[in-house]
mmCIF file of C-alpha atoms in Angstrom:
data_model
loop_
_atom_site.group_PDB
_atom_site.id
_atom_site.type_symbol
_atom_site.label_atom_id
_atom_site.label_comp_id
_atom_site.label_asym_id
_atom_site.label_seq_id
_atom_site.Cartn_x
_atom_site.Cartn_y
_atom_site.Cartn_z
ATOM 1 C CA UNK F 1 6.472 31.674 1.628
ATOM 2 C CA UNK F 2 6.346 27.891 1.756
ATOM 3 C CA UNK F 3 3.904 26.125 -0.511
ATOM 4 C CA UNK F 4 1.591 23.227 0.190
ATOM 5 C CA UNK F 5 3.518 20.314 1.688
ATOM 6 C CA UNK F 6 2.382 16.730 1.333
ATOM 7 C CA UNK F 7 3.874 13.672 2.989
ATOM 8 C CA UNK F 8 4.796 11.033 2.161
ATOM 9 C CA UNK F 9 5.561 11.619 -1.502
ATOM 10 C CA UNK F 10 5.535 7.939 -2.392
ATOM 11 C CA UNK F 11 4.239 4.873 -0.657
ATOM 12 C CA UNK F 12 3.414 1.281 -1.412
ATOM 13 C CA UNK F 13 0.723 -0.670 0.396
ATOM 14 C CA UNK F 14 -1.002 -3.994 -0.068
ATOM 15 C CA UNK F 15 -4.701 -4.673 -0.456
ATOM 16 C CA UNK F 16 -6.612 -4.532 2.788
ATOM 17 C CA UNK F 17 -4.182 -2.195 4.520
ATOM 18 C CA UNK F 18 -4.957 1.383 5.406
ATOM 19 C CA UNK F 19 -3.030 4.554 4.664
ATOM 20 C CA UNK F 20 -2.849 8.068 6.080
ATOM 21 C CA UNK F 21 -1.649 11.016 4.014
ATOM 22 C CA UNK F 22 -0.754 14.395 5.406
ATOM 23 C CA UNK F 23 -1.054 17.923 4.041
ATOM 24 C CA UNK F 24 0.246 21.189 5.455
ATOM 25 C CA UNK F 25 -1.358 24.192 3.764
ATOM 26 C CA UNK F 26 0.203 27.516 2.919
ATOM 27 C CA UNK F 27 0.527 29.696 5.980
ATOM 28 C CA UNK F 28 -2.683 31.652 6.488
ATOM 29 C CA UNK F 29 -4.795 29.305 4.385
ATOM 30 C CA UNK F 30 -7.516 27.655 6.435
ATOM 31 C CA UNK F 31 -9.212 25.605 3.755
ATOM 32 C CA UNK F 32 -7.766 22.304 2.585
ATOM 33 C CA UNK F 33 -9.194 20.102 -0.133
ATOM 34 C CA UNK F 34 -8.160 16.715 -1.481
ATOM 35 C CA UNK F 35 -8.259 15.270 -4.980
ATOM 36 C CA UNK F 36 -7.588 11.860 -6.430
ATOM 37 C CA UNK F 37 -5.937 11.565 -9.832
ATOM 38 C CA UNK F 38 -6.024 8.308 -11.778
ATOM 39 C CA UNK F 39 -5.454 7.607 -15.485
ATOM 40 C CA UNK F 40 -8.999 6.325 -15.858
ATOM 41 C CA UNK F 41 -11.024 8.828 -13.860
ATOM 42 C CA UNK F 42 -8.821 11.890 -14.063
ATOM 43 C CA UNK F 43 -8.873 14.446 -11.266
ATOM 44 C CA UNK F 44 -11.742 13.972 -8.845
ATOM 45 C CA UNK F 45 -12.672 15.943 -5.757
ATOM 46 C CA UNK F 46 -12.630 14.000 -2.503
ATOM 47 C CA UNK F 47 -13.482 16.505 0.239
ATOM 48 C CA UNK F 48 -12.780 19.951 1.615
ATOM 49 C CA UNK F 49 -12.200 21.135 5.174
ATOM 50 C CA UNK F 50 -12.380 24.544 6.728
ATOM 51 C CA UNK F 51 -11.777 25.270 10.413
ATOM 52 C CA UNK F 52 -11.762 21.570 11.232
ATOM 53 C CA UNK F 53 -15.161 21.007 9.581
ATOM 54 C CA UNK F 54 -15.855 19.119 6.395
ATOM 55 C CA UNK F 55 -17.773 21.482 4.130
ATOM 56 C CA UNK F 56 -17.858 19.625 0.828
ATOM 57 C CA UNK F 57 -17.639 15.978 -0.075
ATOM 58 C CA UNK F 58 -17.248 14.198 -3.384
ATOM 59 C CA UNK F 59 -18.663 10.866 -4.485
ATOM 60 C CA UNK F 60 -16.284 8.452 -2.819
ATOM 61 C CA UNK F 61 -17.056 5.508 -0.551
ATOM 62 C CA UNK F 62 -16.829 5.783 3.199
ATOM 63 C CA UNK F 63 -13.400 4.133 3.154
ATOM 64 C CA UNK F 64 -12.097 7.583 2.275
ATOM 65 C CA UNK F 65 -12.101 9.951 5.209
ATOM 66 C CA UNK F 66 -10.306 13.036 6.330
ATOM 67 C CA UNK F 67 -9.868 15.484 9.121
ATOM 68 C CA UNK F 68 -8.367 18.867 9.783
ATOM 69 C CA UNK F 69 -6.525 20.030 12.847
ATOM 70 C CA UNK F 70 -6.621 23.373 14.611
ATOM 71 C CA UNK F 71 -3.420 24.444 12.848
ATOM 72 C CA UNK F 72 -5.167 23.800 9.479
ATOM 73 C CA UNK F 73 -3.054 20.749 8.686
ATOM 74 C CA UNK F 74 -5.120 17.977 7.215
ATOM 75 C CA UNK F 75 -4.927 14.235 6.914
ATOM 76 C CA UNK F 76 -6.814 11.849 4.721
ATOM 77 C CA UNK F 77 -7.208 8.166 5.409
ATOM 78 C CA UNK F 78 -8.112 5.298 3.149
ATOM 79 C CA UNK F 79 -9.052 2.057 4.840
ATOM 80 C CA UNK F 80 -9.236 -1.448 3.394
ATOM 81 C CA UNK F 81 -7.207 -0.497 0.366
ATOM 82 C CA UNK F 82 -8.168 -1.784 -3.054
ATOM 83 C CA UNK F 83 -6.066 -1.994 -6.199
ATOM 84 C CA UNK F 84 -8.155 0.798 -7.695
ATOM 85 C CA UNK F 85 -7.058 3.167 -4.954
ATOM 86 C CA UNK F 86 -3.643 3.415 -6.596
ATOM 87 C CA UNK F 87 -3.457 7.069 -7.538
ATOM 88 C CA UNK F 88 -1.841 10.428 -7.048
ATOM 89 C CA UNK F 89 -3.524 12.162 -4.129
ATOM 90 C CA UNK F 90 -3.301 15.924 -4.333
ATOM 91 C CA UNK F 91 -3.946 18.391 -1.591
ATOM 92 C CA UNK F 92 -4.836 22.022 -2.207
ATOM 93 C CA UNK F 93 -5.002 24.940 0.149
ATOM 94 C CA UNK F 94 -7.050 28.038 -0.376
ATOM 95 C CA UNK F 95 -7.362 31.477 1.138
ATOM 96 C CA UNK F 96 -10.600 32.555 2.748
ATOM 97 C CA UNK F 97 -11.249 36.077 3.998
ATOM 98 C CA UNK F 98 -14.179 36.798 6.306
ATOM 99 C CA UNK F 99 -15.514 33.382 5.449
ATOM 100 C CA UNK F 100 -15.492 34.036 1.711
ATOM 101 C CA UNK F 101 -13.191 32.194 -0.662
ATOM 102 C CA UNK F 102 -10.831 34.545 -2.513
ATOM 103 C CA UNK F 103 -10.547 32.178 -5.453
ATOM 104 C CA UNK F 104 -6.942 31.319 -4.688
ATOM 105 C CA UNK F 105 -6.264 27.589 -4.710
ATOM 106 C CA UNK F 106 -2.769 26.069 -4.793
ATOM 107 C CA UNK F 107 -1.754 22.432 -4.951
ATOM 108 C CA UNK F 108 0.996 20.401 -3.363
ATOM 109 C CA UNK F 109 3.196 17.906 -5.198
ATOM 110 C CA UNK F 110 0.988 15.008 -4.244
ATOM 111 C CA UNK F 111 1.361 11.625 -2.594
ATOM 112 C CA UNK F 112 1.656 8.761 -5.039
ATOM 113 C CA UNK F 113 0.056 5.635 -3.608
ATOM 114 C CA UNK F 114 0.585 2.219 -5.124
ATOM 115 C CA UNK F 115 -1.575 -0.643 -3.902
ATOM 116 C CA UNK F 116 -0.277 -4.151 -4.618
ATOM 117 C CA UNK L 1 -24.254 20.049 -13.094
ATOM 118 C CA UNK L 2 -20.931 21.567 -13.963
ATOM 119 C CA UNK L 3 -18.720 20.120 -16.640
ATOM 120 C CA UNK L 4 -15.417 20.970 -18.316
ATOM 121 C CA UNK L 5 -14.467 19.637 -21.726
ATOM 122 C CA UNK L 6 -10.963 19.613 -23.127
ATOM 123 C CA UNK L 7 -11.471 17.961 -26.473
ATOM 124 C CA UNK L 8 -7.783 17.880 -27.374
ATOM 125 C CA UNK L 9 -6.229 14.867 -25.701
ATOM 126 C CA UNK L 10 -2.741 15.347 -27.091
ATOM 127 C CA UNK L 11 -1.059 18.071 -29.103
ATOM 128 C CA UNK L 12 2.449 18.107 -30.553
ATOM 129 C CA UNK L 13 4.029 21.186 -32.063
ATOM 130 C CA UNK L 14 7.510 22.128 -33.115
ATOM 131 C CA UNK L 15 9.341 24.534 -30.848
ATOM 132 C CA UNK L 16 8.598 28.222 -31.491
ATOM 133 C CA UNK L 17 5.188 27.490 -32.942
ATOM 134 C CA UNK L 18 2.103 28.947 -31.311
ATOM 135 C CA UNK L 19 -0.411 26.554 -29.799
ATOM 136 C CA UNK L 20 -3.930 26.976 -28.421
ATOM 137 C CA UNK L 21 -5.493 24.674 -25.874
ATOM 138 C CA UNK L 22 -9.275 24.633 -25.883
ATOM 139 C CA UNK L 23 -11.571 24.551 -22.865
ATOM 140 C CA UNK L 24 -15.369 24.561 -22.930
ATOM 141 C CA UNK L 25 -17.362 24.625 -19.718
ATOM 142 C CA UNK L 26 -20.941 24.139 -18.585
ATOM 143 C CA UNK L 27 -22.519 25.680 -15.518
ATOM 144 C CA UNK L 28 -25.888 27.025 -14.486
ATOM 145 C CA UNK L 29 -24.382 29.482 -12.036
ATOM 146 C CA UNK L 30 -23.762 33.092 -12.934
ATOM 147 C CA UNK L 31 -20.890 33.293 -10.462
ATOM 148 C CA UNK L 32 -17.997 30.960 -11.068
ATOM 149 C CA UNK L 33 -14.239 30.731 -11.406
ATOM 150 C CA UNK L 34 -12.219 29.253 -14.247
ATOM 151 C CA UNK L 35 -8.669 28.007 -13.841
ATOM 152 C CA UNK L 36 -5.770 26.686 -15.840
ATOM 153 C CA UNK L 37 -3.152 24.461 -14.240
ATOM 154 C CA UNK L 38 0.020 22.928 -15.638
ATOM 155 C CA UNK L 39 1.119 19.474 -14.522
ATOM 156 C CA UNK L 40 4.742 18.596 -15.279
ATOM 157 C CA UNK L 41 5.973 15.012 -14.879
ATOM 158 C CA UNK L 42 6.682 15.646 -11.195
ATOM 159 C CA UNK L 43 2.930 15.667 -10.602
ATOM 160 C CA UNK L 44 2.351 19.000 -8.933
ATOM 161 C CA UNK L 45 -0.455 21.112 -10.343
ATOM 162 C CA UNK L 46 1.049 24.498 -11.052
ATOM 163 C CA UNK L 47 -1.403 27.383 -10.968
ATOM 164 C CA UNK L 48 -1.401 29.476 -14.142
ATOM 165 C CA UNK L 49 -4.473 31.679 -14.012
ATOM 166 C CA UNK L 50 -7.824 32.242 -12.343
ATOM 167 C CA UNK L 51 -10.635 34.183 -13.929
ATOM 168 C CA UNK L 52 -14.000 34.990 -12.376
ATOM 169 C CA UNK L 53 -17.190 35.017 -14.372
ATOM 170 C CA UNK L 54 -17.589 38.769 -14.166
ATOM 171 C CA UNK L 55 -14.271 39.530 -15.763
ATOM 172 C CA UNK L 56 -14.199 38.753 -19.472
ATOM 173 C CA UNK L 57 -11.042 40.666 -20.164
ATOM 174 C CA UNK L 58 -8.435 38.628 -21.918
ATOM 175 C CA UNK L 59 -5.140 38.300 -20.131
ATOM 176 C CA UNK L 60 -1.574 38.079 -21.291
ATOM 177 C CA UNK L 61 1.349 36.971 -19.166
ATOM 178 C CA UNK L 62 4.561 36.777 -21.102
ATOM 179 C CA UNK L 63 4.154 34.069 -23.750
ATOM 180 C CA UNK L 64 0.840 32.957 -22.246
ATOM 181 C CA UNK L 65 -2.547 34.421 -23.062
ATOM 182 C CA UNK L 66 -6.091 33.489 -22.222
ATOM 183 C CA UNK L 67 -9.306 34.159 -24.111
ATOM 184 C CA UNK L 68 -12.466 34.034 -22.012
ATOM 185 C CA UNK L 69 -15.752 34.170 -23.932
ATOM 186 C CA UNK L 70 -18.960 33.707 -21.966
ATOM 187 C CA UNK L 71 -21.010 33.692 -25.159
ATOM 188 C CA UNK L 72 -19.404 30.410 -26.198
ATOM 189 C CA UNK L 73 -18.591 29.175 -22.664
ATOM 190 C CA UNK L 74 -14.948 28.899 -23.586
ATOM 191 C CA UNK L 75 -11.713 29.732 -21.821
ATOM 192 C CA UNK L 76 -8.896 29.006 -24.253
ATOM 193 C CA UNK L 77 -5.187 29.158 -23.525
ATOM 194 C CA UNK L 78 -2.551 30.140 -26.064
ATOM 195 C CA UNK L 79 1.190 29.707 -25.773
ATOM 196 C CA UNK L 80 3.152 31.892 -28.155
ATOM 197 C CA UNK L 81 6.587 30.853 -29.393
ATOM 198 C CA UNK L 82 6.416 27.546 -27.553
ATOM 199 C CA UNK L 83 9.445 26.129 -25.750
ATOM 200 C CA UNK L 84 10.404 22.614 -24.715
ATOM 201 C CA UNK L 85 9.792 23.570 -21.071
ATOM 202 C CA UNK L 86 6.135 24.064 -21.949
ATOM 203 C CA UNK L 87 5.741 20.309 -22.419
ATOM 204 C CA UNK L 88 3.281 19.138 -19.768
ATOM 205 C CA UNK L 89 -0.330 18.216 -19.218
ATOM 206 C CA UNK L 90 -2.597 21.236 -18.968
ATOM 207 C CA UNK L 91 -5.876 21.199 -17.092
ATOM 208 C CA UNK L 92 -8.791 23.571 -17.272
ATOM 209 C CA UNK L 93 -11.057 23.651 -14.213
ATOM 210 C CA UNK L 94 -14.295 25.237 -13.048
ATOM 211 C CA UNK L 95 -15.588 26.173 -9.619
ATOM 212 C CA UNK L 96 -19.083 27.398 -8.830
ATOM 213 C CA UNK L 97 -17.874 29.722 -6.101
ATOM 214 C CA UNK L 98 -16.751 27.125 -3.587
ATOM 215 C CA UNK L 99 -13.448 25.380 -3.039
ATOM 216 C CA UNK L 100 -14.412 22.421 -5.179
ATOM 217 C CA UNK L 101 -12.981 22.223 -8.671
ATOM 218 C CA UNK L 102 -14.291 20.237 -11.586
ATOM 219 C CA UNK L 103 -11.452 19.426 -13.936
ATOM 220 C CA UNK L 104 -11.319 18.664 -17.593
ATOM 221 C CA UNK L 105 -9.521 15.557 -18.749
ATOM 222 C CA UNK L 106 -6.396 17.501 -19.612
ATOM 223 C CA UNK L 107 -4.399 18.120 -22.769
ATOM 224 C CA UNK L 108 -0.940 16.614 -23.072
ATOM 225 C CA UNK L 109 1.262 19.127 -24.864
ATOM 226 C CA UNK L 110 4.552 18.029 -26.369
ATOM 227 C CA UNK L 111 6.943 20.584 -27.764
ATOM 228 C CA UNK L 112 9.337 19.040 -30.260
ATOM 229 C CA UNK L 113 12.806 20.621 -30.316
#
């Protein structure tokens, strides 16, 4: 079956702009989480959505937001971009059964954002 | 608070040598998951293994093996007879039962032909 799909794969923005990234999870997976990867900070958790509700949130400013749709697809938005937002943004989908996480968590190829 | 330490930043070995990547974790929970992921240059995190805290059995998958020891809070990964295709960054991660992973800083493995 198809894996986690992220679009766009690459994008370039300038400071002050905003960006929206999209993630389509594996079929049947209802939980989607987002991570930011930078050389300085490594892999950091942004937030996690399940059934259109944000369940967990990392320590990022309010400029970082997300949402999930009824078909489990998710988007994340970063407003007022800063140079430090340049990163690889990774989406992961996970399988939940009867509301309990199975422990499965698979990542997409990521969206590489460059802020100039 | 949970924490994952991968003390080895970079490792280089000659092809066909065995190599072990170390992972030490900290958690106060008794229920948790441990993961290993491989990140090739393309950027995708490729799932390798998941182990829950109640299963201390070591696992072998082809040339890969994992040693989970709760007594030392370690979850080490060994590649036997390494190949050039094994060159990548490897991440160890911990979850305290929810879909939120804490990652180590990664180990860059280079296999020299």
